[in-house]
Coordinates of C-alpha atoms and ligand atoms in Angstrom, one line a residue:
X1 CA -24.6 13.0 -22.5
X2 CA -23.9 11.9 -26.2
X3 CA -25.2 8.8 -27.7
X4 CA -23.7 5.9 -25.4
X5 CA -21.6 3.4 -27.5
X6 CA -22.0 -0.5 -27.1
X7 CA -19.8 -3.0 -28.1
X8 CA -21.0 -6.4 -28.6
X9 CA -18.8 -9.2 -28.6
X10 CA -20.6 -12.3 -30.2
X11 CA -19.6 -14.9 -32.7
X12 CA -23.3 -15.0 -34.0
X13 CA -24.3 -12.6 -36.4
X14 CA -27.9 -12.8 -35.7
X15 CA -27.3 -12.1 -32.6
X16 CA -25.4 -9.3 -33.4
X17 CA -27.9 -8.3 -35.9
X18 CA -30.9 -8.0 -33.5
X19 CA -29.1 -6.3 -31.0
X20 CA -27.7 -3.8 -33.5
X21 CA -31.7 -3.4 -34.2
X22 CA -32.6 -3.2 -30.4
X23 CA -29.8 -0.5 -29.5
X24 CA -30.1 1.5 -32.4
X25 CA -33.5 1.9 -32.0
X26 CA -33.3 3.1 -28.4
X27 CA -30.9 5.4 -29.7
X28 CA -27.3 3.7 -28.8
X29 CA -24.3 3.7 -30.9
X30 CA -23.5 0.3 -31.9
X31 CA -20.1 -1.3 -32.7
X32 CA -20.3 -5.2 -33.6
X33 CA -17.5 -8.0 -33.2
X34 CA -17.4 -11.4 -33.9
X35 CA -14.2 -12.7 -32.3
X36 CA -12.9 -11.7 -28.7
X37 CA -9.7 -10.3 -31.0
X38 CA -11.5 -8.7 -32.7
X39 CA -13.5 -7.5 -29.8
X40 CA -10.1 -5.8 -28.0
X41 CA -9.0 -4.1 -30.6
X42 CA -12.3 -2.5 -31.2
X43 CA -12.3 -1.3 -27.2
X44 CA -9.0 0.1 -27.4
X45 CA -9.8 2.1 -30.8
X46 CA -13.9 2.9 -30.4
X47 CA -14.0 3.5 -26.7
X48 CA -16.9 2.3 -26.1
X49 CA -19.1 3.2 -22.9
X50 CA -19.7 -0.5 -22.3
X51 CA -19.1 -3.6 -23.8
X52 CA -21.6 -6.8 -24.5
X53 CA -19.7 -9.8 -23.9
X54 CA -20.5 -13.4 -25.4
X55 CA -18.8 -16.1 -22.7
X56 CA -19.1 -18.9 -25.5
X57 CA -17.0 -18.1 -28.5
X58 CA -14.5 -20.0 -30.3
X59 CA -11.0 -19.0 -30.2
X60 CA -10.9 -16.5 -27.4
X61 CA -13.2 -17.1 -25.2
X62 CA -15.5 -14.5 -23.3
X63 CA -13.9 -14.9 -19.6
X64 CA -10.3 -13.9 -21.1
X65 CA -11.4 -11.2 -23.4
X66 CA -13.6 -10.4 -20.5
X67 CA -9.5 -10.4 -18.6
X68 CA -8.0 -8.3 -21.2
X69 CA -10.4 -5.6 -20.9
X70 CA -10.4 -5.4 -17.5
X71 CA -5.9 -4.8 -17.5
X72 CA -6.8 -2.4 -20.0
X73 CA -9.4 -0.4 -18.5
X74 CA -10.4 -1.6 -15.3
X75 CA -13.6 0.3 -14.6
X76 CA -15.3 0.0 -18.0
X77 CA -18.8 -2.0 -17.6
X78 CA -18.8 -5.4 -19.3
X79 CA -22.7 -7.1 -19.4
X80 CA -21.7 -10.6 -20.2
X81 CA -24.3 -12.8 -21.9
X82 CA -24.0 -16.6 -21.6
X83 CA -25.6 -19.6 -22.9
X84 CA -29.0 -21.6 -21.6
X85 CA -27.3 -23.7 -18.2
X86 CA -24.0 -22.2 -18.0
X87 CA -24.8 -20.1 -15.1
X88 CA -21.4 -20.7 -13.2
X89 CA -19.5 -19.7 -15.9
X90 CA -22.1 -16.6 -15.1
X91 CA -21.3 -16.5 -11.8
X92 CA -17.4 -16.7 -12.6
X93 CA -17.6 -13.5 -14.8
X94 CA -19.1 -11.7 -12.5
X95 CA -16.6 -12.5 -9.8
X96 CA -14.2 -11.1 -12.7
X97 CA -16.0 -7.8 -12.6
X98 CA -18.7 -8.3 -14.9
X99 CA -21.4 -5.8 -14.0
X100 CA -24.6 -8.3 -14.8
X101 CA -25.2 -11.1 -17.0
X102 CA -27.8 -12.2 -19.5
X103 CA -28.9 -15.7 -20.0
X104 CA -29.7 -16.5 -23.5
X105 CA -32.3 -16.4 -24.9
X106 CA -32.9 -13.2 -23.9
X107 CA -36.0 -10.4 -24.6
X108 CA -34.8 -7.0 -25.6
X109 CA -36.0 -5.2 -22.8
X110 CA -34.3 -7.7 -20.4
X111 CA -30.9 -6.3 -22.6
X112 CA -32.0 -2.7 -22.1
X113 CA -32.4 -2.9 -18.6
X114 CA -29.3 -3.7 -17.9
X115 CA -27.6 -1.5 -20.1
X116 CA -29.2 1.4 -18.1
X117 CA -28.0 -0.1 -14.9
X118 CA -24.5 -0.4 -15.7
X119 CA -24.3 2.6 -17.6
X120 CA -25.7 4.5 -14.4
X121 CA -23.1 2.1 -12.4
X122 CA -20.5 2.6 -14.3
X123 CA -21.1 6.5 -14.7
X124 CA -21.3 6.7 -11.0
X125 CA -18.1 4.6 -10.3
X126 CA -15.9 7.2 -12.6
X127 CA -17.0 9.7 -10.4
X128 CA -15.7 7.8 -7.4
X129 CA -13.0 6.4 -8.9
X130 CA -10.4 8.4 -8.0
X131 CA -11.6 9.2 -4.5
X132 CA -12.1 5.5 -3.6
X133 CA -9.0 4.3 -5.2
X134 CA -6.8 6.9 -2.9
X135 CA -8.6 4.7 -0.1
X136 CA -8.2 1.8 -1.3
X137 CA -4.6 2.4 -1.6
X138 CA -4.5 3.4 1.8
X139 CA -6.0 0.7 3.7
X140 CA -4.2 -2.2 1.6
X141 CA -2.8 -5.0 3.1
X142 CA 0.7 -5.3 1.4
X143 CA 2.6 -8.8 2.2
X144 CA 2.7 -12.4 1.4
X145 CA 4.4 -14.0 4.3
X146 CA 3.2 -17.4 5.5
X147 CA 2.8 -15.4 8.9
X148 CA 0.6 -12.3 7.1
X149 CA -1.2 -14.8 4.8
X150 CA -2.7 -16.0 7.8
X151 CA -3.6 -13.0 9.0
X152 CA -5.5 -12.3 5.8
X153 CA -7.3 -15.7 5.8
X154 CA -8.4 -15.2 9.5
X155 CA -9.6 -11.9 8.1
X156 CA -11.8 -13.3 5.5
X157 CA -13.2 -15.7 7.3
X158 CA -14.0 -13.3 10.4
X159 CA -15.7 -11.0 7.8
X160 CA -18.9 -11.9 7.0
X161 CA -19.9 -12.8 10.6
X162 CA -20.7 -11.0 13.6
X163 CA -18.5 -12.4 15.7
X164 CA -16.5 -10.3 17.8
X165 CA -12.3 -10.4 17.2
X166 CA -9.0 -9.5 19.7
X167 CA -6.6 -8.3 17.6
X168 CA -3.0 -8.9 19.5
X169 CA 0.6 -8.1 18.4
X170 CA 3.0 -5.5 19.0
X171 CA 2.9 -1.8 18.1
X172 CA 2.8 -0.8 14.5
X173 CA 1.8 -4.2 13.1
X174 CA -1.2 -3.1 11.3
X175 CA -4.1 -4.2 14.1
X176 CA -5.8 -1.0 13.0
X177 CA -5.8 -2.2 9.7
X178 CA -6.7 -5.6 10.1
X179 CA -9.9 -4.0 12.0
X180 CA -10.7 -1.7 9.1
X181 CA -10.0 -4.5 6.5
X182 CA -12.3 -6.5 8.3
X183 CA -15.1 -4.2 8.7
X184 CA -14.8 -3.0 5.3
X185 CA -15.4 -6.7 4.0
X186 CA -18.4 -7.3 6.1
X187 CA -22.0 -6.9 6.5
X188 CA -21.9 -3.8 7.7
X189 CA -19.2 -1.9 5.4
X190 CA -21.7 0.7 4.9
X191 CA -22.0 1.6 8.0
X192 CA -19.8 3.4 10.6
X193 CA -16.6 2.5 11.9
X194 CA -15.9 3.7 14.8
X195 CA -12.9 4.1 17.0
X196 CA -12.3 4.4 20.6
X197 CA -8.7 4.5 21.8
X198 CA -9.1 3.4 25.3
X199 CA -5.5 4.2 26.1
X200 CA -5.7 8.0 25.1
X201 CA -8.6 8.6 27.1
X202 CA -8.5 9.6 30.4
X203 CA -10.3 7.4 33.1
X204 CA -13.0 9.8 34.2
X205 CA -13.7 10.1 30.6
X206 CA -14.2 7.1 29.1
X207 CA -17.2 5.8 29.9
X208 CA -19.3 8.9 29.0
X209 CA -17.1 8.5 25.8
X210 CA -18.1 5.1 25.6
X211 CA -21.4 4.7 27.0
X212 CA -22.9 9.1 26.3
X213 CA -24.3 11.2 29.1
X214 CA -27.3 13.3 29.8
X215 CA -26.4 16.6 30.1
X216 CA -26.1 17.5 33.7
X217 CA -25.5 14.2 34.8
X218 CA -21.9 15.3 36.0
X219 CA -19.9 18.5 36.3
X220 CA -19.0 19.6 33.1
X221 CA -21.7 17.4 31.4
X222 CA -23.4 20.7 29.9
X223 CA -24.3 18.8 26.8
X224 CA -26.1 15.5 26.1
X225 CA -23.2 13.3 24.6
X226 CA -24.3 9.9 22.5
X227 CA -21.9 7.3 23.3
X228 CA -19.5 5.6 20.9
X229 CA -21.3 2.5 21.3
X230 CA -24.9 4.1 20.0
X231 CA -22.8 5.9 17.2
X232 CA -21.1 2.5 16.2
X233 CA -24.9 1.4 15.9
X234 CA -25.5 -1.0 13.3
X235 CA -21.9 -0.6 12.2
X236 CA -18.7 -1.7 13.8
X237 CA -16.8 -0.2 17.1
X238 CA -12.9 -0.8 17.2
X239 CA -11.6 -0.9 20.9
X240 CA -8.3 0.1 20.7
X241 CA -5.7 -0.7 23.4
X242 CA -8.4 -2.8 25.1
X243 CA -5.6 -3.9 27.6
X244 CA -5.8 -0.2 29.1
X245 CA -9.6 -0.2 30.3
X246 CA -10.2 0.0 34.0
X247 CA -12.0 -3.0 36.1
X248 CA -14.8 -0.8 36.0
X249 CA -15.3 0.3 32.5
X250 CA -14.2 -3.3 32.1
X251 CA -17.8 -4.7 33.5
X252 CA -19.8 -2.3 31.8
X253 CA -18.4 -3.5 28.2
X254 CA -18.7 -6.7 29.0
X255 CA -22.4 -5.7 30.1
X256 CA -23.1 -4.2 26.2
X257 CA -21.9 -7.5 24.9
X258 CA -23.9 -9.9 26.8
X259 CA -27.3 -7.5 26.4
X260 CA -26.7 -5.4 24.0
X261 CA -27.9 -2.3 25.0
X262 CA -26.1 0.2 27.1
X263 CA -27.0 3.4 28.9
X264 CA -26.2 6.8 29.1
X265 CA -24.4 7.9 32.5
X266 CA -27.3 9.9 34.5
X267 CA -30.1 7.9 32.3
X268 CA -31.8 5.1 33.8
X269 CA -33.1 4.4 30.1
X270 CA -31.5 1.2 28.0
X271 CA -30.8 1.3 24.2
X272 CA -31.0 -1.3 22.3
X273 CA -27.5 -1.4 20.1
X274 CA -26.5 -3.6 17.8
X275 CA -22.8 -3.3 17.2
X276 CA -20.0 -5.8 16.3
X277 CA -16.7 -5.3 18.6
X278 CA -13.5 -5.3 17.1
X279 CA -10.9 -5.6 20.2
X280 CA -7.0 -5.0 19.7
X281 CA -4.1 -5.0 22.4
X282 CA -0.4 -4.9 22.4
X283 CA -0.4 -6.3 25.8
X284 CA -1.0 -9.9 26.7
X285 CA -4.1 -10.4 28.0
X286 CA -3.7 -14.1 29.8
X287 CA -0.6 -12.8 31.6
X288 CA -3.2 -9.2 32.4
X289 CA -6.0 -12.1 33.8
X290 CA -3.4 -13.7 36.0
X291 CA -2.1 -10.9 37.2
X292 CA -5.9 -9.7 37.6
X293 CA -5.9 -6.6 35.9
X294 CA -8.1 -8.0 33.2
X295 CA -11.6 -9.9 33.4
X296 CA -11.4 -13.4 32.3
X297 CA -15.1 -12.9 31.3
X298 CA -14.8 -10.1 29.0
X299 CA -11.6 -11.6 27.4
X300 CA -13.3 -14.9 26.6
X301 CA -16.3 -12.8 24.8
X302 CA -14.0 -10.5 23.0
X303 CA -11.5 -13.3 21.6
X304 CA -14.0 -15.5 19.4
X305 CA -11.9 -15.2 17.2
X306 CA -8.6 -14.1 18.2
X307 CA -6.1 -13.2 15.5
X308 CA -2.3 -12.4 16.0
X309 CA -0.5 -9.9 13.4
X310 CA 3.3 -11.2 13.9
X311 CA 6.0 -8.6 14.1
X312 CA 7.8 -7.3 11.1
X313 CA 11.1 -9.3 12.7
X314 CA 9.2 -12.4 12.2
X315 CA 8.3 -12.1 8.4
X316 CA 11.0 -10.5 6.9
X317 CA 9.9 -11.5 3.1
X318 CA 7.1 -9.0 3.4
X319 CA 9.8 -5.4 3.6
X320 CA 10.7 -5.6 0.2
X321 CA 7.1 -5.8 -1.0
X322 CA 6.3 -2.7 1.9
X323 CA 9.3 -0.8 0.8
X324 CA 8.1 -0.8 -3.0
X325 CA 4.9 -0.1 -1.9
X326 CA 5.2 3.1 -0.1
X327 CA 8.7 4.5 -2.3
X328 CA 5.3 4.4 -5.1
X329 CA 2.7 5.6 -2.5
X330 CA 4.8 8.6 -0.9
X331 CA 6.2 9.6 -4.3
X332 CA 2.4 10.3 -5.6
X333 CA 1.6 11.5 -2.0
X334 CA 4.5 13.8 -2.2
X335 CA 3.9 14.9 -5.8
X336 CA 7.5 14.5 -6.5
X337 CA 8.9 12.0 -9.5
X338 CA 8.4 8.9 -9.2
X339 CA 11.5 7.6 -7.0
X340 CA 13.3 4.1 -7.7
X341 CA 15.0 2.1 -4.9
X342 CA 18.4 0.4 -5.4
X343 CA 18.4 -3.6 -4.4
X344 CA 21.1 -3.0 -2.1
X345 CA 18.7 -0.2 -0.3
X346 CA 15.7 -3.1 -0.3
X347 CA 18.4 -5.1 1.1
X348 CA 19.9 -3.0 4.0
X349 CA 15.9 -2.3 4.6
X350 CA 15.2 -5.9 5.1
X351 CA 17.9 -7.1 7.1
X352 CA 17.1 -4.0 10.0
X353 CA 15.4 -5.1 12.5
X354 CA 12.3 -3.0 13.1
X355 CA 10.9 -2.3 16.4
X356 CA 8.6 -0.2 15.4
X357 CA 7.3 -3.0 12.8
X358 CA 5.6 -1.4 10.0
X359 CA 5.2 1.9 11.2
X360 CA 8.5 2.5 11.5
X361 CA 9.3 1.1 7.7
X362 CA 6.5 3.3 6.7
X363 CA 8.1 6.3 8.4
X364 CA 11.4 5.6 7.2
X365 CA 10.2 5.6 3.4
X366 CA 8.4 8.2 3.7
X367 CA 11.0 10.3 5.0
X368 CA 14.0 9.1 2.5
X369 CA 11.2 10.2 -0.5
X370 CA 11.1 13.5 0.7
X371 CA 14.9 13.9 1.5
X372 CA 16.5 12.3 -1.0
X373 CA 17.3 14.6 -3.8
X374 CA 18.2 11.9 -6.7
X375 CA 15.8 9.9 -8.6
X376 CA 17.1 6.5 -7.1
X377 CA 17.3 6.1 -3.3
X378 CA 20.8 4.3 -3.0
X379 CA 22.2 2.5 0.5
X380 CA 23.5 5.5 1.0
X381 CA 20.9 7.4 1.1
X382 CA 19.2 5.2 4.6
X383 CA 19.2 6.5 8.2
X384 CA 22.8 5.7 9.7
X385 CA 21.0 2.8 12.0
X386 CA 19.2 0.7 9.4
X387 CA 22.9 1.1 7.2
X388 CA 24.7 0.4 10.4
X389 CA 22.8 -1.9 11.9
X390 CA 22.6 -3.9 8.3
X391 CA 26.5 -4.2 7.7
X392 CA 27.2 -6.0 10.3
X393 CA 27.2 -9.4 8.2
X394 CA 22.9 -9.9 8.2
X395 CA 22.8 -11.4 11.5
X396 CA 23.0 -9.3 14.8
X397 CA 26.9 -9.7 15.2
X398 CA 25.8 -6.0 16.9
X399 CA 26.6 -4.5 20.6
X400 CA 26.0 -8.2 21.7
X401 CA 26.6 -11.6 20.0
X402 CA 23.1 -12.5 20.1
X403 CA 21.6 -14.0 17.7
X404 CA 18.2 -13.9 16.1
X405 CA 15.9 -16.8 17.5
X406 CA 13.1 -15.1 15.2
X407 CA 14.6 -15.0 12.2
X408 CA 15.7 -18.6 12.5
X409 CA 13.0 -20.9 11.3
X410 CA 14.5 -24.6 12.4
X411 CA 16.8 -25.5 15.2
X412 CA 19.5 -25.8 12.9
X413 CA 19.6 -22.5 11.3
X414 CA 19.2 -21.0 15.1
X415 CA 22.2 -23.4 15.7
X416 CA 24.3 -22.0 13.0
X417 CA 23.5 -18.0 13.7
X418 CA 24.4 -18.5 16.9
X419 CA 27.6 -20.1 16.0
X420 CA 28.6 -17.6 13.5
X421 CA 27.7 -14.7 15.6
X422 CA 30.0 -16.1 18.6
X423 CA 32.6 -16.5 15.9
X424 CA 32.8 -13.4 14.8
X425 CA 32.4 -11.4 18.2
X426 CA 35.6 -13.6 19.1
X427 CA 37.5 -12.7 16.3
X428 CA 37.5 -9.5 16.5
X429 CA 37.8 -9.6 20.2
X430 CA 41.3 -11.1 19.1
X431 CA 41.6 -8.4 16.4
X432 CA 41.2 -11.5 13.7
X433 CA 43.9 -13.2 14.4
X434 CA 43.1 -17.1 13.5
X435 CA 45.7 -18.6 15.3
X436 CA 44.8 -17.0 19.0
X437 CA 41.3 -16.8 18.3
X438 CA 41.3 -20.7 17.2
X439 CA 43.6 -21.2 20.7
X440 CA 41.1 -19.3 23.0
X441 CA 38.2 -21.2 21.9
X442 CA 39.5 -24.5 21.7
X443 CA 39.0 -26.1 18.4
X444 CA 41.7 -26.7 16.2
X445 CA 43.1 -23.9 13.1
X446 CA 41.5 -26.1 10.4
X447 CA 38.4 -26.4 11.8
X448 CA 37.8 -22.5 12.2
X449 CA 39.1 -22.3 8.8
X450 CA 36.3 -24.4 7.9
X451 CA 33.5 -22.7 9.9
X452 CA 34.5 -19.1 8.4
X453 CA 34.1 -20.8 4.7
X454 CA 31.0 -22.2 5.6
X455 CA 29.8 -19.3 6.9
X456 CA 31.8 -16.6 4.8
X457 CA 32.9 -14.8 7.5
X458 CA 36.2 -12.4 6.6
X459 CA 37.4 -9.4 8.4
X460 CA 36.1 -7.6 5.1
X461 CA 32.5 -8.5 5.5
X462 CA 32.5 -7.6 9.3
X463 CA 32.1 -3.9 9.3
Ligands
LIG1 N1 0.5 -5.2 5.8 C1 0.5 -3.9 5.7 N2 0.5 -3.3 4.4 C2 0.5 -2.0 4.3 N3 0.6 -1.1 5.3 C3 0.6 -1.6 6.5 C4 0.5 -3.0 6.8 N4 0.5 -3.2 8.1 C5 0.6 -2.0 8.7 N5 0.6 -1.0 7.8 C6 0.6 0.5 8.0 O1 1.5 0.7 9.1 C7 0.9 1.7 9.9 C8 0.7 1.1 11.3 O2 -0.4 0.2 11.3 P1 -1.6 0.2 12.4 O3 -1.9 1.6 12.8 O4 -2.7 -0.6 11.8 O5 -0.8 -0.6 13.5 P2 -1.2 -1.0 15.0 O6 -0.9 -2.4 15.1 O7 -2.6 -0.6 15.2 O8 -0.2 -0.1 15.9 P3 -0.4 0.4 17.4 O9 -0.4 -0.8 18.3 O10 0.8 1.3 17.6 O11 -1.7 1.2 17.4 C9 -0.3 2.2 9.3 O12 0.0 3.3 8.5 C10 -0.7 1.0 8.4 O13 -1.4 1.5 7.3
LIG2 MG1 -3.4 0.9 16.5

């Protein structure tokens, strides 16, 4: 590799000075600056290979420059070096993404130390830059909803522990993700993740699936088989559709997570495990207990910490963010130009109501950027449904004149849906007529005059 170039960002010169001396002499390139200005401009023209950052400096200080160079090049190493007793400002630079930091006064070798490191870091991180940003991409959690919000702060703070979550909500949510989000953030990111889908397994499978077998130990067992639970060993094991496990498969997880060992079918041996559960369900487990399909026991060990992923329905505010999202995500997926999305398209998205939650928004991106042939996907570019469905004045003045109880935050927004949606279905059971309409359901002209104002209803908007 050629001589590595360091920038050092310091107001004092004789600091500068003896650490031109030090690097120099080890054979580094140095390029000096004495204002944080200064400093960025030298980083965007000298490219260096990583930069020495003083935190105290007057004008700009260390923690913005330290900012700026991070928006313009986010992986280049920055060793930040801060004054005697200003360790949290320390501590505060690193949590901006400074690679180490050196407390001044410092000896030249504690300086050259930690250049190696982060040179070896940061060399190392190019290399998987690319790779690890593709999944990083991948397993984001895209939304800021009150509802989602929650989600993400039940997720932080289930991290770090051991503790073993039920993930509930409806199909398509992002349960799998919230599982993967959490393991990824935990003790045991390193390890495996593993996944059992307890619903796609057939009964007479799932416990040597779960649990391993010795080979001969059935028919058909010709091979030893290690169980998902010693594979998941120091690491994390997702149970998907935890909901669909029989009574007896049932007992014998709820026998891993009270001893924490398990044992192969056709072994009388235990193993030791130690594996965090991550449980998820579409189903509702209380009503599954009452109806005695599911143990009480096991639910009560798998829901320390329960967290509920709301349907896309109930946090609208998050589809425009998704939308953007993936139009950007399947447009470099897809290799194709990168695709814009009118408003109006955002906006027919947003007001569809989406069974299929996020995985059916996904779907439905993912599909427009590969059909549509223009640069800009336009309203009418959407599926028929979601364009449909979306015309019909926002609300579901659909099939049936229901109204949306989840969309409606307070009592009196439900209130007025409800009234608008009746309205409407009525007038055009009476083909818009005012008169009749205002006759049939008894309130005087000038009052439904009034309510179609207030709630802009017109036989143009009703499609
Ligand atoms: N907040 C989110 N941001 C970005 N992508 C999301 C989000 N939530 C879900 N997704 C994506 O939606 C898809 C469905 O999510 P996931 O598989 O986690 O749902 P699930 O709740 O496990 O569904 P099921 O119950 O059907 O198994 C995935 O591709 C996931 O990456
Ligand atoms: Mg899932």
């Amino acid at each position: 590799m050629a001589r590595a170039r360091i920038l050092v960002i310091d107001d004092e010169a004789a600091i500068r000075d003896s650490l031109r001396m030090t690097l120099e002499y080890e054979g580094y390139e140095f390029v000096g600056a004495a204002t944080g200005q200064e400093g960025l401009s030298l980083a965007d023209r000298e490219a260096p290979d990583l930069v020495l950052l003083d935190v105290k400096m007057p004008g700009m200080d260390g923690l913005e420059v330290l900012d700026r160079l991070r928006s313009m090049n986010e992986t280049l190493p920055v060793v930040v070096i801060s004054g005697h007793g200003t360790i949290s400002t320390a501590v505060e630079a690193t949590k901006k993404g400074a690679i180490d930091f050196i407390e001044k006064p410092f000896a030249s070798d504690r300086v050259l130390v930690s250049l190696r490191n982060a040179l070896d870091q940061g060399r190392l991180r190019d290399e998987n830059r690319s790779l690890k940003k593709a999944v990083e991409v991948r397993h984001q959690m895209i939304g800021d909803s009150a509802g989602l919000k929650q989600v993400m702060a039940a997720v932080g703070r289930a991290a770090p522990t051991n503790a073993t979550v039920l993930i509930h909500g409806e199909s398509g949510v992002g349960k799998e993700l919230v599982a993967r989000t959490i393991h990824r953030n935990s003790l045991r990111s390193r390890e495996r993740f593993v996944q059992v889908n307890c619903a796609a397994i057939p009964e007479e499978l799932i416990e040597s699936e779960l649990f391993g077998h010795e080979k001969g130990s059935f028919t058909g067992a010709t091979e030893k088989q290690v169980g998902k639970f010693e594979q998941a060993d120091r690491g994390t094991i997702f149970l998907d559709e935890v909901g669909d496990m029989s009574a007896k498969t049932q007992a014998k997880v709820l026998r891993v997570l009270q001893e924490g060992e398990v044992e192969r079918l056709g072994s009388a041996r235990t193993i030791k495990v130690d594996v965090r559960v991550i449980a998820a369900t579409n189903k509702n487990l209380e009503e599954e207990i009452e109806k005695g399909r599911f143990r009480e026991d096991l639910y009560f060990r798998l829901a320390v910490i329960p967290i509920y992923v709301p349907s896309l329905r109930e946090r609208p505010e998050d589809i425009p963010l998704l939308v953007r999202h993936y139009v950007d995500y399947f447009s470099r997926e897809n290799n194709v130009r990168q695709k814009r999305i009118a408003q109006a398209a955002i906006d027919a998205l947003q007001r569809y109501r989406w069974k299929g939650n996020v995985r059916e928004l996904r779907n439905t991106v993912e599909r427009l950027i590969i059909m549509t042939t223009g640069d800009t996907i336009d309203t009418s570019d959407l599926p028929e449904i979601v364009r449909s469905s979306s015309l019909a004045g926002g609300s579901t003045v659909g099939a049936a004149p229901g109204t949306d109880s989840s969309r409606a935050g307070t009592l009196r927004e439900f209130k007025d849906s409800a009234e608008r949606a009746y309205l409407v279905a009525k007038l055009r059971e009476n083909g818009w007529n005012i008169s009749k309409t205002a006759e049939i359901i008894d309130t005087p002209r000038s009052n439904l005059y009034k309510k179609l104002e207030q709630y802009q209803i017109s036989q143009e908007t009703d499609g």
